[in-house]
Short mmCIF file of N, CA and C and ligand atoms in Angstrom, two decimals:
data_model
loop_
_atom_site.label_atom_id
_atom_site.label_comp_id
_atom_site.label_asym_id
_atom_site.label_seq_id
_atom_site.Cartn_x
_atom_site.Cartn_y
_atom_site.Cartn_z
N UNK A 1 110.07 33.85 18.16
CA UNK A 1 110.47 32.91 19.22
C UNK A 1 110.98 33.65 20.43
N UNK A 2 111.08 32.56 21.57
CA UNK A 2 111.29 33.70 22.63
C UNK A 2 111.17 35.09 22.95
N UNK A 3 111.68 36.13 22.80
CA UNK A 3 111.35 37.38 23.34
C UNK A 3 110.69 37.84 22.51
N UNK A 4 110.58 37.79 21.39
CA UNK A 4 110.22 38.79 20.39
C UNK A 4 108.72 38.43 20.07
N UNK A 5 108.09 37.85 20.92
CA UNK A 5 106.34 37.65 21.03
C UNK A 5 105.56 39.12 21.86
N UNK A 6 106.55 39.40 22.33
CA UNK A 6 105.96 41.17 22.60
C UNK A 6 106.39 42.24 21.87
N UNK A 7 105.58 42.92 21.85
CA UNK A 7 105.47 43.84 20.83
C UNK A 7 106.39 45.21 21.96
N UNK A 8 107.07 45.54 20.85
CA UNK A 8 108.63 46.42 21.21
C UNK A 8 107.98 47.92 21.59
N UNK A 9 106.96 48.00 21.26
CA UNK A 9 106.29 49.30 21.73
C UNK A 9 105.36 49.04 23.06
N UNK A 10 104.28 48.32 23.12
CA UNK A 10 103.36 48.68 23.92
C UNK A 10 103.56 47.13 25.09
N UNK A 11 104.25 46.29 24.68
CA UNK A 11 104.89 44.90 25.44
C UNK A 11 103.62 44.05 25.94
N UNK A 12 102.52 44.23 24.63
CA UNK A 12 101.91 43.37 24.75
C UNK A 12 101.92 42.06 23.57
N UNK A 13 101.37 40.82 24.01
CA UNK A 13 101.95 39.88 22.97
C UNK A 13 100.99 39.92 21.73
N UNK A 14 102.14 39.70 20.66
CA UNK A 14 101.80 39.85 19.47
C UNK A 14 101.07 38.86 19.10
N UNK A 15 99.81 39.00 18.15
CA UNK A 15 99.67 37.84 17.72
C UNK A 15 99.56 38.20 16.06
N UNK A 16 99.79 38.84 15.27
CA UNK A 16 100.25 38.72 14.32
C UNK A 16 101.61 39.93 14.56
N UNK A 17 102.60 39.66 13.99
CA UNK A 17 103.69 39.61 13.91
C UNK A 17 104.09 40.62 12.82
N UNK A 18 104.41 42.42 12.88
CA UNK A 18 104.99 43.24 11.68
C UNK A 18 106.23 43.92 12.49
N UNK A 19 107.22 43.44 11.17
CA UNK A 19 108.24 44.29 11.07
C UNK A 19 108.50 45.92 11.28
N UNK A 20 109.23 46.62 12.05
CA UNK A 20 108.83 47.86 12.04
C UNK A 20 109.96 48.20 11.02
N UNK A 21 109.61 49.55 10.15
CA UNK A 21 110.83 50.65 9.27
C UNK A 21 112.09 50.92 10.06
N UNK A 22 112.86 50.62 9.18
CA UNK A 22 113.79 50.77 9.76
C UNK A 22 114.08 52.09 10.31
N UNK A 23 113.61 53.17 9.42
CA UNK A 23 113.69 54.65 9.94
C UNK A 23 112.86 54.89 11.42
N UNK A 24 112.09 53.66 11.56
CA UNK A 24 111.62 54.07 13.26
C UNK A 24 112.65 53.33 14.56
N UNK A 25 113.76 53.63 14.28
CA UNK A 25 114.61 52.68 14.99
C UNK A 25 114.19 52.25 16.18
N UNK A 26 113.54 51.03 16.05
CA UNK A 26 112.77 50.52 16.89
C UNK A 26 113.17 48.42 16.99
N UNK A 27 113.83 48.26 18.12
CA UNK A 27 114.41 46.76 17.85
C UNK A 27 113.29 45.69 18.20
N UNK A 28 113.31 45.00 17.48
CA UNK A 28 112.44 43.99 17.64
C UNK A 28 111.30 44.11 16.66
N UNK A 29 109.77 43.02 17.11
CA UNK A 29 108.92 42.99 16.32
C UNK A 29 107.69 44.29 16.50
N UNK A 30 106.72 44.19 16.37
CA UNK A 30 105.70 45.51 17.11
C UNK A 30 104.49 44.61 16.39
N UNK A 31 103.33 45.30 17.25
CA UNK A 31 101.97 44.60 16.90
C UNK A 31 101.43 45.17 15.40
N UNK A 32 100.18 44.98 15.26
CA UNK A 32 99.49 45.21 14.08
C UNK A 32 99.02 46.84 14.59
N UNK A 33 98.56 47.01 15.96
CA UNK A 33 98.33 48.32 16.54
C UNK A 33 99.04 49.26 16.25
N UNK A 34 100.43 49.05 16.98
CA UNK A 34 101.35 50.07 16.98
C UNK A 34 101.80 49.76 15.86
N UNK A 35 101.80 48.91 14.43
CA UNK A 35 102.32 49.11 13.00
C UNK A 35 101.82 49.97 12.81
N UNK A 36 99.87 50.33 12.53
CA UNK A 36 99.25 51.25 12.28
C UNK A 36 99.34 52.56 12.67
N UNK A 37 99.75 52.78 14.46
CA UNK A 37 99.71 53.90 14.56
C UNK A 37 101.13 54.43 14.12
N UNK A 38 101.77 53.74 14.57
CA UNK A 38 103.15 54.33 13.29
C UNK A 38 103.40 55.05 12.16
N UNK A 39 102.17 53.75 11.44
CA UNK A 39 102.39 54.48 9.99
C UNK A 39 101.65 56.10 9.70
N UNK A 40 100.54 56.13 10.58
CA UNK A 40 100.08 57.26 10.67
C UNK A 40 100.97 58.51 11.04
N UNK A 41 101.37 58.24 12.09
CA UNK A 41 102.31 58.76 12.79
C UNK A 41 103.41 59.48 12.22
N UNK A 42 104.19 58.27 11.36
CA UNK A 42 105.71 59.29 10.22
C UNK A 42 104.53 58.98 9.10
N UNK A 43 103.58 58.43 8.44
CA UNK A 43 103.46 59.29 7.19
C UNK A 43 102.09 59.80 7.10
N UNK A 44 101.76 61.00 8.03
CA UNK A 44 100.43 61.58 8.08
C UNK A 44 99.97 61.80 6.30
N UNK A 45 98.46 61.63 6.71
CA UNK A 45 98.08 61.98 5.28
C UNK A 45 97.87 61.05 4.15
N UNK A 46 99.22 60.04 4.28
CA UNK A 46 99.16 58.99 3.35
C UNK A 46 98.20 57.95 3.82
N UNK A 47 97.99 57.09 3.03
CA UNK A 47 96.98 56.25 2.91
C UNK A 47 98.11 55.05 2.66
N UNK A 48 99.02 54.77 3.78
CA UNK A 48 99.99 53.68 3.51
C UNK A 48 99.75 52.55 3.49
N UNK A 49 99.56 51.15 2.97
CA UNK A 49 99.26 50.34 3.00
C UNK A 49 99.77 49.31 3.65
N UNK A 50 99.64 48.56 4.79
CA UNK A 50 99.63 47.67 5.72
C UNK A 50 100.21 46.33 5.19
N UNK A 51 101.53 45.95 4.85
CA UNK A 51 101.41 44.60 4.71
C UNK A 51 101.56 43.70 5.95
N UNK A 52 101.24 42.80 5.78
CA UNK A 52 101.19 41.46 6.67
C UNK A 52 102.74 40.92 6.64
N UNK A 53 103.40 40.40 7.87
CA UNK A 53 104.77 40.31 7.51
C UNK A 53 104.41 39.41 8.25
N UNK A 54 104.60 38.29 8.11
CA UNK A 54 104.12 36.60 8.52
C UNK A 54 105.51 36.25 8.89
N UNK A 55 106.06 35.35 9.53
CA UNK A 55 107.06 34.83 9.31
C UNK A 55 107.23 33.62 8.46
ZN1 ZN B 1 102.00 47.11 20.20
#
């Protein structure tokens, strides 16, 4: 609701909606994009699996 329809990294609007780790201290929501490149990002190598965080 209100602010948190843009995504806390790239401030474009979200349309599905993931939680970021808390270890990426990062406030707010973030897109499905920047979830992915994230996860790449802190866990190179792994094959982390993507959940869907719906509200
Ligand atoms: Zn984004």
């Amino acid at each position: 609701m209100g602010s948190d329809d843009k995504c806390a990294i790239c401030s474009e609007k979200i349309e599905l909606r993931y939680s970021p780790m808390e270890e990426w201290s990062i406030e707010g929501s973030i897109c499905g994009k920047c979830y992915s490149k994230k996860l790449s990002d802190h866990y190179p190598g792994e094959h982390a699996r993507v959940n869907k965080q719906l509200d």
